[in-house]
Amino acid sequence: MSKKIVLILIVFLAFTQPNAEERDFFEELEIQSQSESRRNAVRVFSTIKETVSYSLNDRKGFKEGISQARSYVRLGMEAQPGPHLKYRLSGVYAEDLSHTYHSDLELADSYIDWGISDKVWLKSGRQTIAWGQSDFFQILDRANSRDMREFGLVGADELRIPVAATKLSYLGNRWGMDAVILHEVRVNKLASQGKEFDFFRDLRPALTEERTPSDTEWMMRLSANMAFGDASLIYANSFEDNPYVAHDPQKGNLYLNYLKTQTVGVSGNIVLDRAVLKAELAYNNQSSLRAKQGSISGPTVFKPTTNLMLGVEYAPNSDRFIMVEASNTYVNNHDESVGVSESQSAIISSLTQEFLRDELKLFVSWGHWFEEKSDLIRIGGEYALTDDIKLGIDYIDYRASDENALLEPFKDHDQIKTQLTINI
Amino acid sequence: MKTKILTLVLALTSTLTYAAPSAFEVMQAVDNRYIGDTRTQSGVLTLIDKNKNQKTRELVEVSRKINADDQSVTQVISPAELTGTSFLSYNYDDVQSQDESWIYLPQLAKVKRLAVSDRKGYFLGSDFTYNDLAGMEISLFDYQFDTKRSSEKEWVIDAYPSKTDTQKAIDETGYTRVTYWVDKDKKLVTKAQFWLEDGDRVKYFRASNIVQKDGIWTPLKLQMILTRNRQVQHSSIYEVKIVKYNVQVKDHVFTTRYLGKKIN
């Protein structure tokens, strides 16, 4: 009998007590109220990165061990004194105590963005102009060259190299137009002689010179946003960002040069529920291609090419992100002088998963070049110690199945990279 | 004869006016409450973990209503790593129309189209889901008064996933049950309790410091506490610092090409 009473009491308490507890969670939380920052004032910002990489193998000219010990500082200021004016000044200094990079000291994004009217804007200075849909393949992103000194490992914030340009934009409600003139020619940063990721290592004794192009580059874009997706039509008159190898018969040496090319293309995306399908299609009136060995035309031939990129970004939930991009380059008028296949394809994919309310991010990515028989696998993570301090670690694996593979020179460069990033 | 008809119409109107509303009608009134044709707002979102460590995100938002549709731009002011990140969204009242959204990433200087958002996903690492902030589609739930807890000043309303499509309601909101406390005068949810689909997690919402701004009742402090087995796991507080209604906002602010520029 007494057991029954105890049981009834337990049941009674179980159904009455929680309400009292639940109400507690509605109590107002007191925090030290943060005042709104002075948004009109000049904002000073800086990023400090300390990177240490450890190479896991002996490779040509280099031993297993620390391959990179790099300090990177970006310092800048930005102000928006009114709704029609924004200016920004920033610079970068970087020093690598080991053997992957050179030192850098240069003006980064530094520009004035001026609204002549609500709908007409002029932006002048060193800037980044990202028009393409692809995050990896450089198809219609023709304004900015890229930092390729460490193949596959350069962070997204350092990848695009800002260029001095003037951009005139018209902002329609659902469409817009941009015209850009570049005031300097900047080309991809490639690892130089004696550095670990030197693409031209095997040509170096004869390769003695790099010629700098000095012609005006310009480009235009017409873009539209629709309910189902976005679309752009782009024309560019610009230099290829990667050099080609040429032979100087008078000096008897090889040198690097850059090809001016005209590109016309379309890019766009379509939203399908939780996925965004994206595409880029471009026609280049001429591209530099490796010539067949022994070709009378020299080490490089020039042919029109067509580039296609198809990709998908899929977020099954707010913590998971899947991305796949596939590209194909088709060589028009392909003949026996050309040393690469008529059609060359590559695929890049990645999976990112966030944990602990975005504090921990883990990712795996894989790149495969079909005709070049190469693979790149990267597994890593990033943990936010605070909002401003992040710690990252990456493992990267380069694979090349034969001696002609794209990544054959780097096949032993597998490494572990750690990075501490402080944003202020 | 005309007088008789007029009397009948007046009688019917007054009957409708003074008849007690249903729980669904109360939630409809809350959903349709006038919150201005345009609004500019800045505020600070504070995230508190179970060890009481705090993180803050400072945000600026501009929004407007076009007929029944909403357009908004939200820009992150701090922390430093996210400064300048901006979201543009067009949300359509018609459930058949797909919402549109874009994000501007200043590190890449790039505008990216976003897929249809996971509306039960958490906003900037907080305990507020996109649904909590933008308001849930009220037709997803069935509503009934909790007459015992309702009072002269407030209605207490229990919401359960609609019997016609229970799974859809849970899939889209992540909630298996919600209880709302609605202020009768202000037509405003002052408290809410959310039962989450996964595990023993319950969220507690409270709106406080409710003031009239430009004639519109506005809570200046919103808090959400996430609990698991009655233990606090995480809390979020959004404090509105400045809010203005019906100010002039130009069309170009709500375009993808303007993302990254000053919005307010």
Coordinates of N, CA, C and O in Angstrom, one line a residue, chain A residues 17-77:
Chain A
Q17 N 6.4 19.1 -11.2 CA 7.7 19.8 -11.0 C 8.2 20.5 -12.2 O 8.7 21.6 -12.2
P18 N 8.3 19.7 -13.4 CA 8.9 20.3 -14.5 C 8.4 21.7 -14.9 O 9.2 22.5 -15.3
N19 N 7.1 21.9 -14.8 CA 6.6 23.2 -15.1 C 7.3 24.4 -14.4 O 7.7 25.4 -15.0
A20 N 7.6 24.1 -13.1 CA 8.3 25.2 -12.3 C 9.7 25.4 -12.9 O 10.2 26.5 -13.1
E21 N 10.3 24.2 -13.3 CA 11.7 24.3 -13.9 C 11.7 25.0 -15.2 O 12.5 25.8 -15.5
E22 N 10.7 24.6 -16.1 CA 10.6 25.1 -17.4 C 10.5 26.7 -17.4 O 11.1 27.3 -18.2
R23 N 9.7 27.2 -16.5 CA 9.5 28.6 -16.4 C 10.8 29.3 -16.2 O 11.0 30.4 -16.7
D24 N 11.7 28.7 -15.5 CA 13.0 29.3 -15.2 C 13.8 29.7 -16.5 O 14.5 30.6 -16.6
F25 N 13.6 28.8 -17.5 CA 14.3 29.1 -18.8 C 13.8 30.3 -19.5 O 14.4 30.7 -20.5
F26 N 12.7 30.9 -19.1 CA 12.2 32.1 -19.7 C 12.8 33.3 -19.0 O 12.5 34.4 -19.4
E27 N 13.5 33.1 -17.9 CA 14.0 34.3 -17.2 C 15.0 35.1 -18.2 O 15.7 34.5 -18.9
E28 N 14.9 36.4 -18.0 CA 15.7 37.2 -18.9 C 17.2 37.1 -18.5 O 17.6 37.2 -17.4
L29 N 18.0 36.8 -19.5 CA 19.5 36.7 -19.3 C 20.1 38.1 -19.3 O 19.7 38.9 -20.2
E30 N 21.0 38.3 -18.4 CA 21.6 39.6 -18.3 C 23.1 39.4 -18.9 O 23.8 38.5 -18.5
I31 N 23.4 40.2 -19.8 CA 24.8 40.2 -20.3 C 25.2 41.7 -20.4 O 24.4 42.6 -20.3
Q32 N 26.6 41.8 -20.4 CA 27.1 43.1 -20.5 C 26.8 43.6 -21.9 O 27.4 43.1 -22.9
S33 N 26.0 44.6 -22.0 CA 25.5 45.1 -23.3 C 26.7 45.7 -24.1 O 27.4 46.5 -23.6
Q34 N 26.8 45.2 -25.4 CA 27.9 45.8 -26.2 C 27.3 46.9 -27.0 O 26.3 46.8 -27.7
S35 N 28.0 48.0 -27.0 CA 27.5 49.1 -27.8 C 27.9 48.9 -29.3 O 28.8 48.2 -29.6
E36 N 27.1 49.5 -30.1 CA 27.2 49.4 -31.5 C 28.5 50.1 -31.9 O 28.9 51.2 -31.4
S37 N 29.3 49.4 -32.8 CA 30.6 50.1 -33.2 C 30.3 51.3 -34.1 O 29.2 51.4 -34.7
R38 N 31.3 52.1 -34.2 CA 31.1 53.3 -35.0 C 31.4 53.0 -36.4 O 32.5 52.9 -36.9
R39 N 30.3 52.6 -37.2 CA 30.5 52.1 -38.5 C 31.0 53.1 -39.5 O 31.5 52.7 -40.5
N40 N 30.8 54.4 -39.2 CA 31.3 55.4 -40.2 C 32.8 55.7 -40.0 O 33.4 56.2 -40.9
A41 N 33.3 55.3 -38.9 CA 34.7 55.5 -38.7 C 35.6 54.6 -39.6 O 35.1 53.7 -40.1
V42 N 36.8 55.0 -39.6 CA 37.8 54.2 -40.4 C 38.0 52.8 -39.7 O 38.2 52.8 -38.5
R43 N 37.9 51.7 -40.5 CA 38.1 50.4 -39.9 C 39.5 50.0 -40.2 O 39.9 49.9 -41.4
V44 N 40.3 49.6 -39.2 CA 41.6 49.1 -39.5 C 41.6 47.6 -39.3 O 40.9 47.1 -38.3
F45 N 42.1 46.8 -40.2 CA 42.1 45.4 -40.1 C 43.4 44.8 -40.4 O 44.3 45.3 -41.1
S46 N 43.6 43.6 -39.8 CA 44.9 42.9 -40.1 C 44.6 41.4 -40.0 O 43.8 40.9 -39.3
T47 N 45.4 40.7 -40.8 CA 45.4 39.2 -40.7 C 46.9 38.8 -40.6 O 47.8 39.2 -41.3
I48 N 47.1 37.9 -39.6 CA 48.4 37.3 -39.4 C 48.3 35.8 -39.6 O 47.4 35.2 -39.0
K49 N 49.2 35.3 -40.4 CA 49.2 33.8 -40.6 C 50.6 33.3 -40.4 O 51.6 33.8 -41.0
E50 N 50.7 32.2 -39.6 CA 52.0 31.5 -39.4 C 51.8 30.1 -39.9 O 50.9 29.4 -39.5
T51 N 52.6 29.8 -40.9 CA 52.4 28.5 -41.6 C 53.7 27.7 -41.5 O 54.7 28.2 -41.8
V52 N 53.5 26.4 -41.1 CA 54.7 25.5 -41.1 C 54.2 24.2 -41.8 O 53.2 23.7 -41.5
S53 N 55.0 23.9 -42.8 CA 54.7 22.6 -43.6 C 55.8 21.6 -43.4 O 57.0 22.0 -43.3
Y54 N 55.5 20.4 -43.3 CA 56.4 19.3 -43.2 C 56.3 18.4 -44.3 O 55.3 17.7 -44.5
S55 N 57.4 18.2 -45.1 CA 57.3 17.3 -46.2 C 57.7 15.9 -45.8 O 58.6 15.7 -45.0
L56 N 56.9 14.9 -46.3 CA 57.0 13.6 -45.7 C 58.0 12.7 -46.4 O 58.3 11.6 -46.0
N57 N 58.5 13.2 -47.6 CA 59.4 12.4 -48.4 C 60.7 13.2 -48.8 O 60.6 14.4 -48.9
D58 N 61.7 12.4 -49.1 CA 62.8 13.0 -49.8 C 62.4 13.2 -51.3 O 61.6 12.4 -51.8
R59 N 62.7 14.3 -51.9 CA 62.4 14.6 -53.3 C 63.5 15.4 -54.0 O 64.4 15.8 -53.3
K60 N 63.4 15.5 -55.3 CA 64.5 16.1 -56.0 C 65.1 17.3 -55.4 O 64.4 18.4 -55.3
G61 N 66.3 17.2 -54.9 CA 66.9 18.4 -54.3 C 66.5 18.8 -52.9 O 67.1 19.7 -52.3
F62 N 65.5 18.1 -52.4 CA 65.0 18.5 -51.0 C 64.9 17.2 -50.2 O 64.5 16.1 -50.7
K63 N 65.1 17.4 -48.9 CA 65.0 16.3 -48.0 C 63.8 16.3 -47.2 O 63.1 17.4 -47.1
E64 N 63.4 15.2 -46.6 CA 62.2 15.2 -45.8 C 62.4 16.2 -44.6 O 63.5 16.3 -44.1
G65 N 61.4 16.9 -44.3 CA 61.5 17.8 -43.2 C 60.7 19.1 -43.4 O 59.8 19.1 -44.3
I66 N 61.0 20.1 -42.7 CA 60.2 21.4 -42.8 C 60.4 22.0 -44.2 O 61.6 22.3 -44.6
S67 N 59.4 22.2 -44.9 CA 59.5 22.7 -46.3 C 59.0 24.2 -46.3 O 59.2 24.8 -47.3
Q68 N 58.3 24.6 -45.3 CA 57.8 26.0 -45.3 C 57.7 26.5 -43.9 O 57.2 25.8 -43.0
A69 N 58.2 27.7 -43.7 CA 58.0 28.3 -42.4 C 57.7 29.8 -42.7 O 58.6 30.6 -42.9
R70 N 56.4 30.1 -42.9 CA 56.1 31.4 -43.6 C 55.3 32.2 -42.6 O 54.3 31.8 -42.0
S71 N 55.7 33.5 -42.6 CA 54.9 34.5 -41.8 C 54.2 35.4 -42.8 O 54.9 35.8 -43.8
Y72 N 52.9 35.7 -42.6 CA 52.2 36.5 -43.6 C 51.4 37.5 -42.8 O 50.8 37.2 -41.8
V73 N 51.5 38.8 -43.2 CA 50.8 39.8 -42.5 C 50.1 40.7 -43.6 O 50.7 41.1 -44.6
R74 N 48.8 40.8 -43.4 CA 48.0 41.7 -44.3 C 47.5 42.8 -43.4 O 46.9 42.6 -42.3
L75 N 47.7 44.1 -43.8 CA 47.3 45.2 -42.9 C 46.6 46.2 -43.8 O 47.0 46.4 -44.9
G76 N 45.5 46.7 -43.3 CA 44.7 47.6 -44.1 C 43.8 48.5 -43.4 O 43.6 48.3 -42.2
M77 N 43.2 49.4 -44.1 CA 42.1 50.3 -43.5 C 41.0 50.4 -44.6 O 41.3 50.3 -45.8

